[in-house]
Coordinates of C-alpha atoms and ligand atoms in Angstrom, one line a residue:
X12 CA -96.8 42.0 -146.3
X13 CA -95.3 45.3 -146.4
X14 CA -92.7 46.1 -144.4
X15 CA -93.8 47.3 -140.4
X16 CA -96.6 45.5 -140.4
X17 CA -97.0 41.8 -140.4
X18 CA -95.4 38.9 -137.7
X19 CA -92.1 37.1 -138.5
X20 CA -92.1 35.1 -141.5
X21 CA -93.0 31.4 -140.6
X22 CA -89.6 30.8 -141.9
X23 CA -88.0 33.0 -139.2
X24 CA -90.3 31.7 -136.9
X25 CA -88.9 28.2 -137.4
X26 CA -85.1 28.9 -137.7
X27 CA -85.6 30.8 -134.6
X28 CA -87.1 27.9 -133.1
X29 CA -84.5 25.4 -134.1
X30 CA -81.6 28.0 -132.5
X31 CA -83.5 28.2 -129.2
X32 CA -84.8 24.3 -129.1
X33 CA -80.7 23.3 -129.6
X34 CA -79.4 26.2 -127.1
X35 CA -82.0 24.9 -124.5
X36 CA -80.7 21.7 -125.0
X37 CA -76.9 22.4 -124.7
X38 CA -77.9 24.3 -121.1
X39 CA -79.6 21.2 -119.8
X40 CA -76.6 19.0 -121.1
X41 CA -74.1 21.2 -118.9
X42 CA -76.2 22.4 -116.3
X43 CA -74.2 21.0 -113.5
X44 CA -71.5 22.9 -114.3
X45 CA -73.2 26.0 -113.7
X46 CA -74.4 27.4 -110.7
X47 CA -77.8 27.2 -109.1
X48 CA -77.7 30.6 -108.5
X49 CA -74.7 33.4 -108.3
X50 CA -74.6 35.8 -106.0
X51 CA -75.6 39.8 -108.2
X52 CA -75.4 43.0 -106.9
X53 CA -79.2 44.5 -107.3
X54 CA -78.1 47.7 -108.9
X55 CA -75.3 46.3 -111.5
X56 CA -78.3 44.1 -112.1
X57 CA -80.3 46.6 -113.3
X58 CA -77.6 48.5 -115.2
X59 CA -77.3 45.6 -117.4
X60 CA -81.1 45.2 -118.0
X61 CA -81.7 48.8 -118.2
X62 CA -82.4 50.0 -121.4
X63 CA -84.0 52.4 -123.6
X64 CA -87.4 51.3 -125.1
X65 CA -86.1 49.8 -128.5
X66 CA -87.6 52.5 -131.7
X67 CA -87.5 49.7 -133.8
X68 CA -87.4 45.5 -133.5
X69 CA -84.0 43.7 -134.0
X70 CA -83.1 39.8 -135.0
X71 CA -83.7 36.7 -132.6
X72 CA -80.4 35.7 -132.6
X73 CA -79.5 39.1 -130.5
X74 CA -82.4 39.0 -128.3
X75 CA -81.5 34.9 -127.7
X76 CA -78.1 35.9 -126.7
X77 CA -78.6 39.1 -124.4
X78 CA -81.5 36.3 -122.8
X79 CA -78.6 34.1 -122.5
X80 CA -75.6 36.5 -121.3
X81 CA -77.3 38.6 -119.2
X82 CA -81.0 37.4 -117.9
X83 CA -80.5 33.5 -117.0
X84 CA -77.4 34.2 -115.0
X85 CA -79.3 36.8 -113.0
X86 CA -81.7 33.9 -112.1
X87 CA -82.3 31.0 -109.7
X88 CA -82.4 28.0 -111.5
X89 CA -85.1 26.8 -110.3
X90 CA -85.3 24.3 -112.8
X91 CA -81.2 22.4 -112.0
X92 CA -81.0 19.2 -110.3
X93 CA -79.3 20.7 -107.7
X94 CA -82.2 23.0 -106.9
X95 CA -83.8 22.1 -103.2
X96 CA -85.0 25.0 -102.2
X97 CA -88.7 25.9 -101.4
X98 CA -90.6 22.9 -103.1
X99 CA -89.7 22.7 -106.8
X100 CA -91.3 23.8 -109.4
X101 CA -90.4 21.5 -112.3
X102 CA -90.8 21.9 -115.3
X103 CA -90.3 18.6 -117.8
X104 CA -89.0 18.5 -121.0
X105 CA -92.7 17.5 -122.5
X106 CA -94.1 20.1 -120.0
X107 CA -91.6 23.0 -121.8
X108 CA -93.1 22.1 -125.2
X109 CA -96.4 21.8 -124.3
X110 CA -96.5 25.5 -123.4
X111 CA -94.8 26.6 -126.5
X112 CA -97.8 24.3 -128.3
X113 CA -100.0 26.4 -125.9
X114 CA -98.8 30.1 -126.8
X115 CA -98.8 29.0 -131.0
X116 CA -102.6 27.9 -130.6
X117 CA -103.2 30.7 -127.8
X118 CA -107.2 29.7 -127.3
X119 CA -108.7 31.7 -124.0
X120 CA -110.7 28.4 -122.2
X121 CA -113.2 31.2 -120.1
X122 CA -116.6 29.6 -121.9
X123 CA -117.3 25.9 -123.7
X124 CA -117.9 28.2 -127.0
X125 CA -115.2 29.9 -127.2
X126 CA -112.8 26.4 -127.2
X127 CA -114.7 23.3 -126.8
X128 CA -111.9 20.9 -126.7
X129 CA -109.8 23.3 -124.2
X130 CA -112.9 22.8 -121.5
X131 CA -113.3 18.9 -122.4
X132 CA -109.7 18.5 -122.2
X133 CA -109.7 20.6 -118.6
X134 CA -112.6 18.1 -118.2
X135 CA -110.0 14.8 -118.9
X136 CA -107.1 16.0 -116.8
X137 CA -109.2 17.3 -113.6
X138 CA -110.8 13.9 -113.5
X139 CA -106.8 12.4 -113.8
X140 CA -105.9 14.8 -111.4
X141 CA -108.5 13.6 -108.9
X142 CA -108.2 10.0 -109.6
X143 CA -104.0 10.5 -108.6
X144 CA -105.2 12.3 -105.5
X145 CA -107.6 10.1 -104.4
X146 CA -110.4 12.6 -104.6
X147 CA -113.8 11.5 -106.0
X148 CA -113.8 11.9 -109.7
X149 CA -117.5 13.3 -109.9
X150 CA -116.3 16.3 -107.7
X151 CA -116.6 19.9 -109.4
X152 CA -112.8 21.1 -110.3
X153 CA -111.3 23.7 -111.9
X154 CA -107.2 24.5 -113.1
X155 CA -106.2 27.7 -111.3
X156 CA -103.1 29.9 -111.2
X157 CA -101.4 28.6 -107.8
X158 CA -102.4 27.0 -104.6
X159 CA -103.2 30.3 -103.0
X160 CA -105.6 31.0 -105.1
X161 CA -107.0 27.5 -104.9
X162 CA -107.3 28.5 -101.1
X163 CA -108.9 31.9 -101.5
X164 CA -111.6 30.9 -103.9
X165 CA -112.5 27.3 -101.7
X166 CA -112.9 29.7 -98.4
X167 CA -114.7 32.3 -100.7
X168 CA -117.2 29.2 -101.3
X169 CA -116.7 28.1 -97.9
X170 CA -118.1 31.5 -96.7
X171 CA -120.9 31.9 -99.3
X172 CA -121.8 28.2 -97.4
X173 CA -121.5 29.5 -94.0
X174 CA -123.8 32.7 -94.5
X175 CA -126.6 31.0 -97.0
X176 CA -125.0 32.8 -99.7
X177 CA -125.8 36.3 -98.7
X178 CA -122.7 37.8 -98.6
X179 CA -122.1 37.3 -102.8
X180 CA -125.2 39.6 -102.4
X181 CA -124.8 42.2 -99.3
X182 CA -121.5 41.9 -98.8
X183 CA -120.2 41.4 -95.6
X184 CA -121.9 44.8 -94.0
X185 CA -124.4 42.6 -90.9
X186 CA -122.9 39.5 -91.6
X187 CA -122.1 38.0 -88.8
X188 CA -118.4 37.4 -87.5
X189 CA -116.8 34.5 -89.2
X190 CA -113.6 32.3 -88.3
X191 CA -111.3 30.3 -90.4
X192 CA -109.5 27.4 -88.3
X193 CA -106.0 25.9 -89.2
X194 CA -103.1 25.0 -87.8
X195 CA -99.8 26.7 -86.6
X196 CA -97.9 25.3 -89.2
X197 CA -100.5 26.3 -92.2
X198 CA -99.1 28.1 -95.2
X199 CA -99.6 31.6 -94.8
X200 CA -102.3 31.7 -97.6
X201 CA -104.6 30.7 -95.1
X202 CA -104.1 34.5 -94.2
X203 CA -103.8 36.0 -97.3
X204 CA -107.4 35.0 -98.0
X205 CA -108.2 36.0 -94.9
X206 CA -107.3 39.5 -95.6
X207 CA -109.0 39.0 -99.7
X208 CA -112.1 38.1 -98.3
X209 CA -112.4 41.1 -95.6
X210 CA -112.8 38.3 -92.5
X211 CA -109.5 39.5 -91.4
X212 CA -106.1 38.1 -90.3
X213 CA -107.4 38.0 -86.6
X214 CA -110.0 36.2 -87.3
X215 CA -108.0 33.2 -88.4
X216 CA -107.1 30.7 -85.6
X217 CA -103.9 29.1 -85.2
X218 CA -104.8 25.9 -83.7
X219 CA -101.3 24.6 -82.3
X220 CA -100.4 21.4 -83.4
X221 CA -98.4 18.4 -81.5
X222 CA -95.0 17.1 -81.2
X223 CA -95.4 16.2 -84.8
X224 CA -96.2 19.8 -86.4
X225 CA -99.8 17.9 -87.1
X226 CA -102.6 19.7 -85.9
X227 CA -104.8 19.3 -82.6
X228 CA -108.3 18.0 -83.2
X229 CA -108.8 18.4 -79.4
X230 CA -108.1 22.0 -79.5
X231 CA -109.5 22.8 -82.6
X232 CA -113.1 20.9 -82.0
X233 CA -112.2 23.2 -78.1
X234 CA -111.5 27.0 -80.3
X235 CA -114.6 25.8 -82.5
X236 CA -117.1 25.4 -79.2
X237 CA -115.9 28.1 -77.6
X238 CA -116.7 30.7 -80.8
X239 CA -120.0 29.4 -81.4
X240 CA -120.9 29.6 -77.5
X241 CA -119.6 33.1 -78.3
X242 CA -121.7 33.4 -81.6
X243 CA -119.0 33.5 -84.2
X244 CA -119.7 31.5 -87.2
X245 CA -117.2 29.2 -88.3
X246 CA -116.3 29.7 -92.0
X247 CA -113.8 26.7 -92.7
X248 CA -111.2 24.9 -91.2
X249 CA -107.9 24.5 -93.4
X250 CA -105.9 21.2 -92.7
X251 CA -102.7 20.7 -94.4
X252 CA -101.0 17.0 -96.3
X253 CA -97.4 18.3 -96.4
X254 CA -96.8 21.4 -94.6
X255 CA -94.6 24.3 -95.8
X256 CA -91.8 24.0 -92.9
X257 CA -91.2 20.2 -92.4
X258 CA -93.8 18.3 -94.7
X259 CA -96.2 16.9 -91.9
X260 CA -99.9 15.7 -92.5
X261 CA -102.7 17.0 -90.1
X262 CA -104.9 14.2 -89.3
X263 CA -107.3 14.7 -91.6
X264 CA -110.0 11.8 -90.1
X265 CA -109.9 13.3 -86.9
X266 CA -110.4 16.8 -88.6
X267 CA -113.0 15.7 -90.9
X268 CA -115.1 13.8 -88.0
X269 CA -115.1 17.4 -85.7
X270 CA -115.9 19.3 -89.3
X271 CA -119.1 16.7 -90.0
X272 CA -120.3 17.2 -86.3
X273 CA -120.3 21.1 -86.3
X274 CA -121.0 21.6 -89.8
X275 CA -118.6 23.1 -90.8
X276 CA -116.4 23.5 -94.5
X277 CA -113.1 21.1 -94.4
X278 CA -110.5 22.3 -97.0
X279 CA -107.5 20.4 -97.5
X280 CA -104.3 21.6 -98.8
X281 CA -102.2 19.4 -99.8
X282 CA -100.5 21.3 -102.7
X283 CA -97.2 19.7 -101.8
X284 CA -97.6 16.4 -100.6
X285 CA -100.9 15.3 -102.5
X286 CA -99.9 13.3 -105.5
X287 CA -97.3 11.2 -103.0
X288 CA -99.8 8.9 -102.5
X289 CA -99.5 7.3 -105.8
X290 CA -96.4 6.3 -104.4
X291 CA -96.2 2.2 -103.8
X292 CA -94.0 3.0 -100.5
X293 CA -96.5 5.7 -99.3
X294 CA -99.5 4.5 -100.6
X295 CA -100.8 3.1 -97.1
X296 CA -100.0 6.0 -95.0
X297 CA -101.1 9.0 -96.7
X298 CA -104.0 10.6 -95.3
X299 CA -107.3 10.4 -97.4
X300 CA -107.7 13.5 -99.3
X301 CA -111.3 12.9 -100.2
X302 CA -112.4 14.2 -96.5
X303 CA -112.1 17.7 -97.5
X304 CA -115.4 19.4 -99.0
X305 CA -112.7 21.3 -101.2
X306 CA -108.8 20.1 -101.8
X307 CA -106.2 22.0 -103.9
X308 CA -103.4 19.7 -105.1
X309 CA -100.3 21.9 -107.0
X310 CA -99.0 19.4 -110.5
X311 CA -96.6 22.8 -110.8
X312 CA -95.1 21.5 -107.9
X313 CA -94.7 17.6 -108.1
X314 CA -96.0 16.4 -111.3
X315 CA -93.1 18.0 -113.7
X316 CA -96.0 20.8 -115.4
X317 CA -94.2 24.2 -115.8
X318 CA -95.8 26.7 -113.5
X319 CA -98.7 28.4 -113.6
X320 CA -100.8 24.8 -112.8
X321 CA -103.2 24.2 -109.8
X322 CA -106.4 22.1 -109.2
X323 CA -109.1 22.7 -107.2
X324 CA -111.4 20.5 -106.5
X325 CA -115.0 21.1 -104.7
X326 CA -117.2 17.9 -103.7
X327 CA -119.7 20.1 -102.4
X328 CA -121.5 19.8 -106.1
X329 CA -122.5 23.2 -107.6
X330 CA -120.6 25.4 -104.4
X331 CA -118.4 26.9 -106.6
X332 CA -120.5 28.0 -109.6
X333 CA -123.6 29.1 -106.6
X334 CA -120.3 31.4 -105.3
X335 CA -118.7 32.6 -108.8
X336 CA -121.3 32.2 -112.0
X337 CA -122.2 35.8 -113.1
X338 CA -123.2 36.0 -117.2
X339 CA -123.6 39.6 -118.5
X340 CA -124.9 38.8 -122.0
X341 CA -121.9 39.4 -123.8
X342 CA -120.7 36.1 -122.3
X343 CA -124.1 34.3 -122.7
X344 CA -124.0 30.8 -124.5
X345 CA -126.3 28.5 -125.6
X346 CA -126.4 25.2 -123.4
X347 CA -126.0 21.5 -124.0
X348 CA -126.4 18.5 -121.8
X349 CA -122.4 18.0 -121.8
X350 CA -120.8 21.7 -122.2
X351 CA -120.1 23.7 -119.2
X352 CA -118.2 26.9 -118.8
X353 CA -115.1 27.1 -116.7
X354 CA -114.9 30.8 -116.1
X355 CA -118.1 29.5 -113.7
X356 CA -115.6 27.8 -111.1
X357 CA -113.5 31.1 -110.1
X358 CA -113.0 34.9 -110.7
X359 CA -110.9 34.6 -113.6
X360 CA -112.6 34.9 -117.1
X361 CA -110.0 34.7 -120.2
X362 CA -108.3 31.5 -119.1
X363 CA -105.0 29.9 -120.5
X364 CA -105.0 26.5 -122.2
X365 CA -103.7 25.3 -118.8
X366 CA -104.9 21.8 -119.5
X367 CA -102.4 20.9 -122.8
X368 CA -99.2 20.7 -120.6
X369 CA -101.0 18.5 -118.1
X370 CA -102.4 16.3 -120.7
X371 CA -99.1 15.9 -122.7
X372 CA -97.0 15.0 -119.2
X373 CA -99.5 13.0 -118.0
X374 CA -99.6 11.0 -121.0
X375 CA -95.5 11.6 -121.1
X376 CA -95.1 9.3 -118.0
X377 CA -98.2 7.4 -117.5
X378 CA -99.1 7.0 -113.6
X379 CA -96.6 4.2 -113.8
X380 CA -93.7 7.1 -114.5
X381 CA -95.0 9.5 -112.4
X382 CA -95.3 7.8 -109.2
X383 CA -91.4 6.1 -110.1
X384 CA -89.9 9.2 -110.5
X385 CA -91.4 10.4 -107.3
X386 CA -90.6 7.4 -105.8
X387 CA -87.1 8.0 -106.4
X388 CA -87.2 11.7 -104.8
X389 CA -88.3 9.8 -101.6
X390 CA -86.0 7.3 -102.0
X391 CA -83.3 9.9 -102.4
X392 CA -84.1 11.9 -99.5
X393 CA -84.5 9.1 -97.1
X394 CA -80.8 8.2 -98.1
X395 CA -79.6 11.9 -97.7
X396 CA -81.7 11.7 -93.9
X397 CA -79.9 8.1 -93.3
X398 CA -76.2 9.8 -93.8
X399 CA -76.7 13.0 -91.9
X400 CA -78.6 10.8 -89.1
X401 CA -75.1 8.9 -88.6
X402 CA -73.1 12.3 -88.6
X403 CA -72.1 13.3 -85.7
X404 CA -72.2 17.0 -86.7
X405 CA -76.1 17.0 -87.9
X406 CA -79.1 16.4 -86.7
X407 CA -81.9 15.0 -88.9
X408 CA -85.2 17.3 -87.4
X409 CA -88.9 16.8 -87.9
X410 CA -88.3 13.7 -90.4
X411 CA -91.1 13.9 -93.0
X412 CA -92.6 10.6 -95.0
X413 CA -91.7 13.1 -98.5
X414 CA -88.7 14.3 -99.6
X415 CA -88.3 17.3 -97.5
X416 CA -85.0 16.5 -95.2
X417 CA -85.2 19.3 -92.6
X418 CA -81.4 19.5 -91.1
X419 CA -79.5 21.0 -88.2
X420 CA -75.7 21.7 -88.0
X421 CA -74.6 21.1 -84.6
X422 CA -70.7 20.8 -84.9
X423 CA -69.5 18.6 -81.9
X424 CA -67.0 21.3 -80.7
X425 CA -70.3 23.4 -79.9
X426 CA -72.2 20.4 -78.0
X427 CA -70.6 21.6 -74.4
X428 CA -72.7 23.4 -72.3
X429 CA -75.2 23.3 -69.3
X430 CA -78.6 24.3 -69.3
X431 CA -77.5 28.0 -68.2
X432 CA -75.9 27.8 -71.7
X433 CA -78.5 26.1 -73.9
X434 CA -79.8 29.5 -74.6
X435 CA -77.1 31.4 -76.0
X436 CA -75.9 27.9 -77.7
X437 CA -79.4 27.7 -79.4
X438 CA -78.9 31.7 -80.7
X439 CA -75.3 31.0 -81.8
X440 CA -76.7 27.3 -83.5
X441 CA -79.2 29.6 -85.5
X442 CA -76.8 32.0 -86.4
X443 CA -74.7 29.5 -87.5
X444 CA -77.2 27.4 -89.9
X445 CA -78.4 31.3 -91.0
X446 CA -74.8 31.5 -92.4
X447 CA -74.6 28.1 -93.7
X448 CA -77.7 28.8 -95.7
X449 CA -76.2 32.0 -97.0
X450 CA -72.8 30.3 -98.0
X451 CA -73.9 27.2 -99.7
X452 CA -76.8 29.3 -101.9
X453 CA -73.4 32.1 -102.7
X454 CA -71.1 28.9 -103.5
X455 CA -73.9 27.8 -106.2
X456 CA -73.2 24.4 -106.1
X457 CA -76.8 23.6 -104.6
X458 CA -79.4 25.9 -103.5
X459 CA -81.9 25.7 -100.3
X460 CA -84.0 27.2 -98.4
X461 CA -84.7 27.3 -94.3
X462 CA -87.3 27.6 -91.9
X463 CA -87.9 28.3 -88.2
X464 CA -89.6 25.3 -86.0
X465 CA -89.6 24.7 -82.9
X466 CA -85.7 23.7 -82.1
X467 CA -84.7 26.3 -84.0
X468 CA -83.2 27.9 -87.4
X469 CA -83.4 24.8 -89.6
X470 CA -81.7 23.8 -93.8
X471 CA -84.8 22.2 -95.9
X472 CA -83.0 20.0 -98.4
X473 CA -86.3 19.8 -100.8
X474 CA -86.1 16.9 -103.8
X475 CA -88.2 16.6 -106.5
X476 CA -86.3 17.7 -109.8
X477 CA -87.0 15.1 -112.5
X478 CA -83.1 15.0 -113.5
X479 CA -81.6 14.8 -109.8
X480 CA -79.6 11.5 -109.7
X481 CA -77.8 9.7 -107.1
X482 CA -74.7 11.4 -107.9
X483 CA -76.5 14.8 -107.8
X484 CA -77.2 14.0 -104.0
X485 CA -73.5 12.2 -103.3
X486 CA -72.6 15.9 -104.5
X487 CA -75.0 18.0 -102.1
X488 CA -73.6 16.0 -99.4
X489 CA -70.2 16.9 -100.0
X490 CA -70.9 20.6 -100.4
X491 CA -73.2 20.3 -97.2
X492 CA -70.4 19.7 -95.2
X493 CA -67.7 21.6 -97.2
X494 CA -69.5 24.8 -96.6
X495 CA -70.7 23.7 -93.3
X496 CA -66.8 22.8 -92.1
X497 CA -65.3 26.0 -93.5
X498 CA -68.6 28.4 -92.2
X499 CA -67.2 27.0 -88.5
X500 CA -63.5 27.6 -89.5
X501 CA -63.9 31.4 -89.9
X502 CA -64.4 31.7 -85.9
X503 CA -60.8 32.0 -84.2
X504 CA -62.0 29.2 -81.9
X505 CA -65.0 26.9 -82.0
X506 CA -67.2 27.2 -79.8
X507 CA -70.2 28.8 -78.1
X508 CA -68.7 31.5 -76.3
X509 CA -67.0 33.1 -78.6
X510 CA -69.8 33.5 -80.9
X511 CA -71.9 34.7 -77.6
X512 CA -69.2 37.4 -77.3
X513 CA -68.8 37.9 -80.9
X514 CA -72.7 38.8 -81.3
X515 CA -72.8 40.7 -78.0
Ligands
LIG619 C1 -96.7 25.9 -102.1 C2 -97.8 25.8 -101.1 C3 -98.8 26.8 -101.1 C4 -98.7 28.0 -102.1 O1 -98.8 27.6 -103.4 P1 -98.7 28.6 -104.6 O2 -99.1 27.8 -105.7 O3 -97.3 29.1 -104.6 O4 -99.7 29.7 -104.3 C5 -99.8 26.7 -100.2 N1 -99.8 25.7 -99.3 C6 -98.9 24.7 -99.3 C7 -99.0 23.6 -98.3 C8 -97.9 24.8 -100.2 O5 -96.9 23.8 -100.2

């Protein structure tokens, strides 16, 4: 080729390959030496990325190092063993290479056509997918780009259901007012469909749930009475297997018996907690998935598959394709008894190879290795929830059956106090776990997250990285309380007053 024009030379291509392939390994080898994340100003941020657009292209081995120097340490990683923030995303060693295999062959899986053995292989990982989440294998399903889309696209067929599939037609102009039911602790998805499918944020109804963050079937099958005496049409309850906050399960029977009586769509979304159940320790007490007409279970999340990887599964045969199949002729294709089309399951048309990455971890770890290694995230946080339980300085809060450990600091010098006080001691207790949050993610060491429930401002220790080891968590439990202890020690004197007079 001429020079200008042309890609690199597969020899480049190659080299280039080797160089990153050994770099990525040296960063896993001494990743615990580096911070999860490191505290950047925005703006210096910027002035190191900000750049004129490059006239002409430069070597790898620049562009490899700049990635190096100045974009990873700008980032959470998100993918160290010391990473419990949020849920984790992780991304295995066979998952990394798989999308690399994925971007070489770059195949769009929208119709059977235009890459048969993308859609058959989509086929072969949907039905694993549904056979590790316990969710009939004949059920429609479909790889999407995240849970919330799962969520948007099973209420979008929920409501096509509800209205005799008149408002894919109309629109929702004379349609009549519709209701989406979940819980108080539901991820806030729920809503975001809610406001993508023009049925509104108001019109979704937080059912509160019981002492245990699970839902109330009495009040639900109560909210779901009262709007039909009232002639609102229910479009879909949402019940949750692992909530965002604390990792409860709604009771899904319960759910699924008032959703069978009153005819109305169950969707279940367990994109955290729905692969647990292949655990041997869990296996008894997870709730049964296949109750919900649709499910959406997240592998980005707890099967090791880099992100972007969700399933969504429909057992309402044909729903989704009744709610989303549109063929201009420019995507028309001549039939067989086994091809299908995947763009006919959601919105999205050109579709990545999604499947490849699931197929090659799946096969990677064999159920066998996956439900060890997520044994051994439970195993770890019901250790880490054993210590702190014995401290006298934390409080283990909302214990989950995954490993989520939700935790409280409550230093004993701040335990005084009579009811008059409990108050401003629960203010300066959420102040202080605010701060501990802050100071353990700026120390780097480990990284998490928090939430708000009902005792207060609460740390979620979330485990699920596939190279987190006992030592990894011997170590967060020495920085928990290191940061913890020396958060306290920057108040003159312990204690609740002081921090009520400090904030007043
Ligand atoms: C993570 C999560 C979501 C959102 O998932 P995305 O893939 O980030 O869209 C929704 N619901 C629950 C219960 C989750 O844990």
């Amino acid at each position: 080729m001429p020079d200008g024009i042309g890609d690199w030379t597969p020899e480049v291509f190659e080299e280039s390959g080797r160089q990153l392939l050994a770099e990525i390994r040296e960063h896993f080898e001494g990743i615990r030496q580096k911070p999860v994340s490191a505290p950047i100003d925005p703006a210096d941020l910027m002035s190191l990325l900000d750049g004129a657009l490059p006239e002409n292209g430069e070597g790898f081995p620049g562009i490899l190092a700049d990635t190096w120097e100045k974009v990873v340490p700008g980032l959470v990683q998100w993918n160290h063993p010391s990473f419990h923030g949020y849920f984790p995303t992780c991304a295995s060693f066979p998952g990394v290479l798989a999308e690399t295999m994925t971007a070489a062959l770059n195949v769009n899986a929208m119709l059977w056509k235009t890459s048969p053995a993308a859609s058959a292989l989509e086929q072969v990982v949907i039905t694993w997918l549904a056979d590790l989440a316990g969710y009939p294998q004949s059920a429609d399903g479909v790889l999407v780009n995240g849970a919330s889309l799962a969520t948007l696209y099973a209420l979008a067929a929920a409501r096509e259901a509800a209205t005799s599939f008149d408002v894919r037609e109309h629109g929702l102009a004379g349609a009549p007012a519709l209701r989406i039911y979940t819980s108080d602790q539901a991820h806030s998805s729920v809503e975001k469909a809610a406001i993508t499918l023009g049925v509104g944020m108001a019109n979704v109804v937080r059912v509160p749930s019981d002492d245990g963050y699970r839902m109330r079937p009495d009040l639900l099958e109560e909210a779901i009475r009262r709007d039909r005496a009232a002639g609102v049409v229910p479009l879909a309850v949402v019940a949750t297997v692992g909530t965002t906050s604390v990792a409860a399960d709604d009771p899904l029977e319960g759910i699924a018996d008032i959703c069978r009586r009153h005819d109305v769509w169950l969707h279940v979304d367990a994109a955290y907690a729905g692969f647990y159940r292949i655990c041997p320790s869990l296996r008894d007490t997870v709730e049964d998935l296949s109750l919900g007409d649709s499910l959406v279970v997240n592998p980005q999340k707890t099967l090791y598959v880099p992100l972007e990887a969700t399933a969504l599964y429909c057992r309402r045969k044909g729903q989704l394709a009744a709610t989303f199949r549109l063929v201009p002729e420019y995507l028309t294709s001549v039939h067989h008894e086994k091809t299908f089309d995947y763009m006919d399951l959601s919105p999205q048309l050109g579709r990545s190879f999604r499947a490849l990455k699931l197929w090659w971890v799946i096969r990677a770890f064999g159920r066998v290795g996956l439900a060890s290694r997520l044994e051994h995230s439970v195993a770890l946080a019901d250790r880490l929830r054993e210590t702190a339980s014995v401290h006298p300085d934390w409080q283990v809060v909302a214990p989950s059956r995954y490993p989520l450990v939700c935790l409280r600091y409550e230093p004993r010098a701040w335990q005084s106090g009579t009811d008059a006080e409990s108050q401003t001691r629960r203010a300066a207790l959420d102040e202080l776990n605010a701060e501990i949050v802050a100071a353990i993610n700026a120390d780097g060491r480990a990284y998490v997250s928090h939430s708000v429930i009902r005792c207060g401002y609460v740390i979620r220790v979330s485990i699920g990285n596939i190279h987190t080891a006992d030592a990894d968590l011997g170590r967060l439990w020495g920085v928990l309380n290191e940061v913890a202890e020396g958060v306290v020690a920057r108040y003159p004197t312990s204690g609740v007053g002081q921090r009520a007079v400090r904030s007043a």
